[in-house]
PDB file of C-alpha atoms in Angstrom:
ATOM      1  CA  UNK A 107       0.000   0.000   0.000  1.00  0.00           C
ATOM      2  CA  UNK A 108       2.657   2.389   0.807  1.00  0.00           C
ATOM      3  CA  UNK A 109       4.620   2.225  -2.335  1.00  0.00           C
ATOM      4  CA  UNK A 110       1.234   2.759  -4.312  1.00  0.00           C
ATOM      5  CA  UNK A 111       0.741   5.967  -1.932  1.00  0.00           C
ATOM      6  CA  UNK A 112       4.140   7.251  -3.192  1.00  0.00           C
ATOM      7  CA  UNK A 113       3.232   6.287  -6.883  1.00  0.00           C
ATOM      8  CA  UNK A 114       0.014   8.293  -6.400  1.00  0.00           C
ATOM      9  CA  UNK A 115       1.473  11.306  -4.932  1.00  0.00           C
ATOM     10  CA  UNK A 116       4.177  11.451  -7.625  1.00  0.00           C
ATOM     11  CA  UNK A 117       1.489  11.378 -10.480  1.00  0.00           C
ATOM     12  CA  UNK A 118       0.004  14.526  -8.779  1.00  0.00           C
ATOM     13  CA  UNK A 119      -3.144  16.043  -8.405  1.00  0.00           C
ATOM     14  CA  UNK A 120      -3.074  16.117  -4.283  1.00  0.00           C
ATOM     15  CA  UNK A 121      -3.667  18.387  -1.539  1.00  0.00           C
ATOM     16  CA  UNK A 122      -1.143  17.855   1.094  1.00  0.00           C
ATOM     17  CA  UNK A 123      -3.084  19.555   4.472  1.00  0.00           C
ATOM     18  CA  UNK A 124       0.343  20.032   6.691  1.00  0.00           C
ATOM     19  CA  UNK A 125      -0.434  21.462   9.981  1.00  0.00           C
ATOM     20  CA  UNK A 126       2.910  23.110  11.446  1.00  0.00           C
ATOM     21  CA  UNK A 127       6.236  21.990  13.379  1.00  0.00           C
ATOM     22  CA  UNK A 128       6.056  21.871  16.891  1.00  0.00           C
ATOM     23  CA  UNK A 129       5.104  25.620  18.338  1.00  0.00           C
ATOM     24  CA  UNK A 130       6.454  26.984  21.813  1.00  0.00           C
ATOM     25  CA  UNK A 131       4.415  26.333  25.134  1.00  0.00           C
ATOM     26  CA  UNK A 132       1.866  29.155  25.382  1.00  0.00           C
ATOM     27  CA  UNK A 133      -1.179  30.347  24.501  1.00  0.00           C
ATOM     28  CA  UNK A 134      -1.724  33.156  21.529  1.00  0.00           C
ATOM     29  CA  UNK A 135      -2.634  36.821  22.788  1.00  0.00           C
ATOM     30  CA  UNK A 136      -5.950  37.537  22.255  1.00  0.00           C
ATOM     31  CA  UNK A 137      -5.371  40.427  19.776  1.00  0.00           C
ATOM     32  CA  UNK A 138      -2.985  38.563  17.445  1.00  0.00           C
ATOM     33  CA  UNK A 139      -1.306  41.113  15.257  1.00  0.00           C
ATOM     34  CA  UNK A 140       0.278  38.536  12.369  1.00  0.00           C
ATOM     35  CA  UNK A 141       3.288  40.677  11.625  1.00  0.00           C
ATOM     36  CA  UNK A 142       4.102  40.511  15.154  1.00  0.00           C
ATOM     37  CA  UNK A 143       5.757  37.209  16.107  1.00  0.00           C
ATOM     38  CA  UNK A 144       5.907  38.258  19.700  1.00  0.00           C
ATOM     39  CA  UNK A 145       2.260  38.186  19.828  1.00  0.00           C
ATOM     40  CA  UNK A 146       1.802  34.428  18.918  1.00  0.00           C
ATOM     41  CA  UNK A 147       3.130  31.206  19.327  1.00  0.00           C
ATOM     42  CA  UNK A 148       6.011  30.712  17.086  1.00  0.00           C
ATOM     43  CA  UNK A 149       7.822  27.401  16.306  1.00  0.00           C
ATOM     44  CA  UNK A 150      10.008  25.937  19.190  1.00  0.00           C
ATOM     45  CA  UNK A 151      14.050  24.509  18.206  1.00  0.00           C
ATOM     46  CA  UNK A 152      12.062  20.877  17.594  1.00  0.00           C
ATOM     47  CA  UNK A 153       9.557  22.621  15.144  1.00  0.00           C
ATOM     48  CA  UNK A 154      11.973  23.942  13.062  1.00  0.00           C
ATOM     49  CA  UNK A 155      14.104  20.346  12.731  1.00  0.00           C
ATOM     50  CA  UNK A 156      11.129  19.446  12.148  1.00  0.00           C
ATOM     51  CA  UNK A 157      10.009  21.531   9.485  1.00  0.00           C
ATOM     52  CA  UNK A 158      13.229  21.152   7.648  1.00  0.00           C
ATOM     53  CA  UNK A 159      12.919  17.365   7.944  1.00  0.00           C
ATOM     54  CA  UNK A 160       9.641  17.374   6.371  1.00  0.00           C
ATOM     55  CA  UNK A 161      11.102  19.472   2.996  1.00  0.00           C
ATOM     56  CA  UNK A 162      13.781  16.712   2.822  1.00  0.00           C
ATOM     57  CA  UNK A 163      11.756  13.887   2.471  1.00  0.00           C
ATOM     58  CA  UNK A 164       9.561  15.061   0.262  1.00  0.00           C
ATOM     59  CA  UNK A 165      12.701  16.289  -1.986  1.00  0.00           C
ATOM     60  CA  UNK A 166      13.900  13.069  -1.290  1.00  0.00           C
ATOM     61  CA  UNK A 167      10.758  11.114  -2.230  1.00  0.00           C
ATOM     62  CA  UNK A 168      10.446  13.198  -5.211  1.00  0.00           C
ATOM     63  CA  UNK A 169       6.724  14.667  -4.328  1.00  0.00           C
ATOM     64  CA  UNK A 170       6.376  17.601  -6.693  1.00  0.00           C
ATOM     65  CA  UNK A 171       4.976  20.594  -5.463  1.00  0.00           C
ATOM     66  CA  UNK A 172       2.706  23.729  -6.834  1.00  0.00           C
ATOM     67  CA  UNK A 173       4.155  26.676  -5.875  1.00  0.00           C
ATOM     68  CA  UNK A 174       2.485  28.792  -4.037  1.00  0.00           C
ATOM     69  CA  UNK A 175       2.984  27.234  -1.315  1.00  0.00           C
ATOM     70  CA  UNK A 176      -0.493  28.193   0.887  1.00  0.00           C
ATOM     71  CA  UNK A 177      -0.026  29.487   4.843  1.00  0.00           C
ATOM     72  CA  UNK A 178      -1.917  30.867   7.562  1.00  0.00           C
ATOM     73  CA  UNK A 179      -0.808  34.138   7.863  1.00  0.00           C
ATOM     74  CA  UNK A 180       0.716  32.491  11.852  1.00  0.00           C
ATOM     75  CA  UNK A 181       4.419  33.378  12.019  1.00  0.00           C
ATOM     76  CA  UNK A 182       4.604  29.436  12.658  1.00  0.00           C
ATOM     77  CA  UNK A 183       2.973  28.339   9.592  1.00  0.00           C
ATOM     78  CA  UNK A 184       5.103  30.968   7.537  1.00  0.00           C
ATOM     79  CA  UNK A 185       8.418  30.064   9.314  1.00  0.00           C
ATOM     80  CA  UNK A 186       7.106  26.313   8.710  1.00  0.00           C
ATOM     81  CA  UNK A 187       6.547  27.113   5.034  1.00  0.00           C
ATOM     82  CA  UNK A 188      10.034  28.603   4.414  1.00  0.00           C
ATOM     83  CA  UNK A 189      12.185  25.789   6.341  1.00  0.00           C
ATOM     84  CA  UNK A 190      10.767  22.853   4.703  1.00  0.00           C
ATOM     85  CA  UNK A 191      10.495  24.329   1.000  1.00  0.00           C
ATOM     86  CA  UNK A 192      13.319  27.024   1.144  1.00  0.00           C
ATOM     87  CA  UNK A 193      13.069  30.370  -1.019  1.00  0.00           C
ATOM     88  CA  UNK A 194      10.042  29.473  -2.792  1.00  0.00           C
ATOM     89  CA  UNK A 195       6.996  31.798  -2.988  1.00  0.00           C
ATOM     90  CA  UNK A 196       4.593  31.566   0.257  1.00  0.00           C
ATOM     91  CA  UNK A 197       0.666  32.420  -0.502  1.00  0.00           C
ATOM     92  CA  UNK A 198      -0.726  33.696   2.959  1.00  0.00           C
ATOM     93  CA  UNK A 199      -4.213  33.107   3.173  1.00  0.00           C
ATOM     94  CA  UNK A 200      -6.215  34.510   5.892  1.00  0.00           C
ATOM     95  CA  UNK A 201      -9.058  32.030   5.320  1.00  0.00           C
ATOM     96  CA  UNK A 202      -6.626  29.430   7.484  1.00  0.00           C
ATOM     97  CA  UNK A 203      -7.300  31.535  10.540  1.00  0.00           C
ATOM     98  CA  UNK A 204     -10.805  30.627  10.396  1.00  0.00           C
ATOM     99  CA  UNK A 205      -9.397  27.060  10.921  1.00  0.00           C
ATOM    100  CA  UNK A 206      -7.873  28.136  13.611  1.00  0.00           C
ATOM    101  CA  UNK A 207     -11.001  29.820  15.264  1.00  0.00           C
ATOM    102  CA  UNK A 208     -13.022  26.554  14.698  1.00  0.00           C
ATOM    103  CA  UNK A 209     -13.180  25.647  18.522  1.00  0.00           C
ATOM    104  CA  UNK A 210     -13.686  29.121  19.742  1.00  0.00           C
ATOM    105  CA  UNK A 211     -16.246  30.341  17.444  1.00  0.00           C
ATOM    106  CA  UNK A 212     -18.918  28.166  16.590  1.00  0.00           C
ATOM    107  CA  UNK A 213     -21.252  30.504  14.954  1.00  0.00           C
ATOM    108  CA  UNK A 214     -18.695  30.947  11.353  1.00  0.00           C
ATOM    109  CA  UNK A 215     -18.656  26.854  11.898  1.00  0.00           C
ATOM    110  CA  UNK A 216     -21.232  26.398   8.163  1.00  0.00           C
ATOM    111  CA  UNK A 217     -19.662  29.225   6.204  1.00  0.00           C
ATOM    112  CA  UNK A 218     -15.634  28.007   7.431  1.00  0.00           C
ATOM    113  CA  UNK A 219     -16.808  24.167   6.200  1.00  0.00           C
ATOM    114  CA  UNK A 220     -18.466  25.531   2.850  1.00  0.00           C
ATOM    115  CA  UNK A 221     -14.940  27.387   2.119  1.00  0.00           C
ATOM    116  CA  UNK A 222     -12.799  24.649   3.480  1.00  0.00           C
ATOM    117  CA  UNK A 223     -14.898  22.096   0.920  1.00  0.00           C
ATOM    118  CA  UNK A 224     -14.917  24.623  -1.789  1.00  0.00           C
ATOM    119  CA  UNK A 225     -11.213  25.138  -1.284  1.00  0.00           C
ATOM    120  CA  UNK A 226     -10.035  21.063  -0.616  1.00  0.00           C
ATOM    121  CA  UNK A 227     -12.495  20.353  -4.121  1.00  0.00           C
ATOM    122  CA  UNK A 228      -9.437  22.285  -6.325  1.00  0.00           C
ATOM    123  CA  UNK A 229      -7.266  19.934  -7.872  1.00  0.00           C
ATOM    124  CA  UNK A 230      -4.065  21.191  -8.409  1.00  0.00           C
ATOM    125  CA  UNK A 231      -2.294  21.294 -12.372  1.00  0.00           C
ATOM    126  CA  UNK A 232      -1.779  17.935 -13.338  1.00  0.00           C
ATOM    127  CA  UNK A 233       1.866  16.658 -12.274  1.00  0.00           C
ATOM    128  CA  UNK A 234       2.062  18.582  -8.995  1.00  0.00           C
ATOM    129  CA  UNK A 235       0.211  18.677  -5.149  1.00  0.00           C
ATOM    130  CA  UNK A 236      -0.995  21.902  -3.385  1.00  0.00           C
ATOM    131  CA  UNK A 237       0.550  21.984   0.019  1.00  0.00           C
ATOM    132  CA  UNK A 238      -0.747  23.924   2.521  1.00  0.00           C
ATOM    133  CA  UNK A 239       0.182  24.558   6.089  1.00  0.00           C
ATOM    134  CA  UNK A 240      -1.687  25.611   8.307  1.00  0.00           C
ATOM    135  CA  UNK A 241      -3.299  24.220  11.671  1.00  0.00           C
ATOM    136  CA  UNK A 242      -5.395  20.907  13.372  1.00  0.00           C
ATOM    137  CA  UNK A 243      -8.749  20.922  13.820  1.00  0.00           C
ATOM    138  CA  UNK A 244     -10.925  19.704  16.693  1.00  0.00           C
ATOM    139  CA  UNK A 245     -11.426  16.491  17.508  1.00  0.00           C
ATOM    140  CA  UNK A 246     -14.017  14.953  14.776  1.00  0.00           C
ATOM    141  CA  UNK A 247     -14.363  18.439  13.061  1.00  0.00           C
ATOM    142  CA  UNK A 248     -13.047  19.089   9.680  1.00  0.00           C
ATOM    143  CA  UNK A 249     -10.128  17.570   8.837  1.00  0.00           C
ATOM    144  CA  UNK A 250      -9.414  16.566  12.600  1.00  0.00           C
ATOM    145  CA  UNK A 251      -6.748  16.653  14.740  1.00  0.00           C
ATOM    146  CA  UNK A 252      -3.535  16.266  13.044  1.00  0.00           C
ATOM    147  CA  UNK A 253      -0.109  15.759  14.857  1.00  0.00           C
ATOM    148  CA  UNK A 254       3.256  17.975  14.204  1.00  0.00           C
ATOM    149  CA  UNK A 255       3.661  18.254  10.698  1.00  0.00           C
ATOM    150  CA  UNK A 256       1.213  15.817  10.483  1.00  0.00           C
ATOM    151  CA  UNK A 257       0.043  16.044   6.495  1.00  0.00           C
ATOM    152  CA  UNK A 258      -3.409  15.260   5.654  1.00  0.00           C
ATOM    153  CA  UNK A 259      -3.642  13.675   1.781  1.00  0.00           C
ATOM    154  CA  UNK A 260      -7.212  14.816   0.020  1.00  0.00           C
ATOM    155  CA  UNK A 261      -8.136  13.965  -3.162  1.00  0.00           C
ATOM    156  CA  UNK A 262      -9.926  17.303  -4.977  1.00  0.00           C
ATOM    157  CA  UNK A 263     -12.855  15.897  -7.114  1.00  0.00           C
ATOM    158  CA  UNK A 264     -13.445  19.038  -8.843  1.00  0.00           C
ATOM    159  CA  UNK A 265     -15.511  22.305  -7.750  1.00  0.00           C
ATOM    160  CA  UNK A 266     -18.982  21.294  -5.944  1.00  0.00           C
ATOM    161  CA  UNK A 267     -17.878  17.518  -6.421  1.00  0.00           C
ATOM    162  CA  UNK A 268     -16.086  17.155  -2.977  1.00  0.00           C
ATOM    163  CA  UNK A 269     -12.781  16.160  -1.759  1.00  0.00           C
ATOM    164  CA  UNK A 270     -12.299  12.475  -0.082  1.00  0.00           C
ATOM    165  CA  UNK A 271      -9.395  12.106   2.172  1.00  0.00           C
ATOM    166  CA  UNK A 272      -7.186   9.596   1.178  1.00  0.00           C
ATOM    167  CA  UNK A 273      -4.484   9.239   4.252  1.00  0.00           C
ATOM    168  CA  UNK A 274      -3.206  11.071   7.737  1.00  0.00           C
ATOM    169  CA  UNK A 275       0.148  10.803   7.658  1.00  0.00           C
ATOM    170  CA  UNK A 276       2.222  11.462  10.859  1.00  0.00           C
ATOM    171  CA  UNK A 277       5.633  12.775  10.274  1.00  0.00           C
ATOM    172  CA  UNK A 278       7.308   9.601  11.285  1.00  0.00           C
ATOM    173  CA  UNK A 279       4.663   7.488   8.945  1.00  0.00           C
ATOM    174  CA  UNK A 280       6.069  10.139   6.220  1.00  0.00           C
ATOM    175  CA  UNK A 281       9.542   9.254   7.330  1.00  0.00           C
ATOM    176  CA  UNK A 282       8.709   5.262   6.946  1.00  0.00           C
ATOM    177  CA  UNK A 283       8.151   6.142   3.214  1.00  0.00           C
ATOM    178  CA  UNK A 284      11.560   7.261   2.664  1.00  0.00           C
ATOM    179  CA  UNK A 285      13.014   3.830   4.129  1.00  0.00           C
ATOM    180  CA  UNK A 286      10.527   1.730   2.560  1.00  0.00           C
ATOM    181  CA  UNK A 287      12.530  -0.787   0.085  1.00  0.00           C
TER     182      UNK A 287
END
């Protein structure tokens, strides 16, 4: 099975839902101001390994990616962006924060699940896989909870035809591909 999963993902034509490395104990200030690192949670010494461990494998496993790659506009999920892929272009898109918000603001819950569909139904050009990074979800909500640079494989069907999700993939399952005969 795991071979065919690399096979797949080297054809193209995935989303690859990463949520970020490891951030730093702490909560995020209530009045987040993005261009402010100081007021979030940024990524700890392990996150950023991390991060850069992630853009090696898939380098190493040969995954091509469509650039932009997509962020929440978190200092994490930027700083995640730019240590796995390197000086490649980084879309932020605010609609991630929504994501975010899920557990804290249930009345946006419909509308954030009609963009997140709407969004996850795009396939990407044939030959490559959108990656975007941004956050988990709650438990049973959305995507769901997804570990460390956990990546989340979905299959776009095609605008108003859904998305299926194919595969959570921890980082270490990630890293089992790479030494996979």
């Amino acid at each position: 099975m795991e071979k065919s999963l690399l096979n797949l993902l080297r054809e193209g034509g995935w989303i690859l839902y990463v949520r970020h490395g490891e951030a730093t104990v702490g909560e995020d200030q209530p009045y987040i101001h993005f261009q402010n690192c100081y007021t979030q949670r940024n990524l700890s010494e392990l996150g950023r390994r991390q991060a850069i461990y992630y853009g090696d494998m898939i380098r190493y496993l040969r995954i091509p990616i469509r650039l932009p790659i997509q962020a929440s506009p978190f200092c994490r999920t930027i700083e995640t962006a730019q240590l796995a892929f390197g000086c490649v272009p980084v879309q932020i898109h605010p609609f991630w924060f929504e994501v975010y918000q899920l557990d804290k603001n249930s009345l946006r819950k419909e509308q954030t699940f009609n963009t997140l569909r709407s969004i996850l139904e795009m396939k990407p050009p044939k030959g490559t896989n959108q990656v975007i990074i941004a956050h988990g979800f709650p438990d049973n909500i959305g995507l769901g909870q997804i570990s460390n640079m956990g990546t989340v494989i979905v299959r776009p069907l095609g605008i108003g035809k859904g998305y299926e999700v194919l595969k959570k993939l921890s980082l270490e399952d990630l890293a089992a591909l790479v030494s996979s005969p």
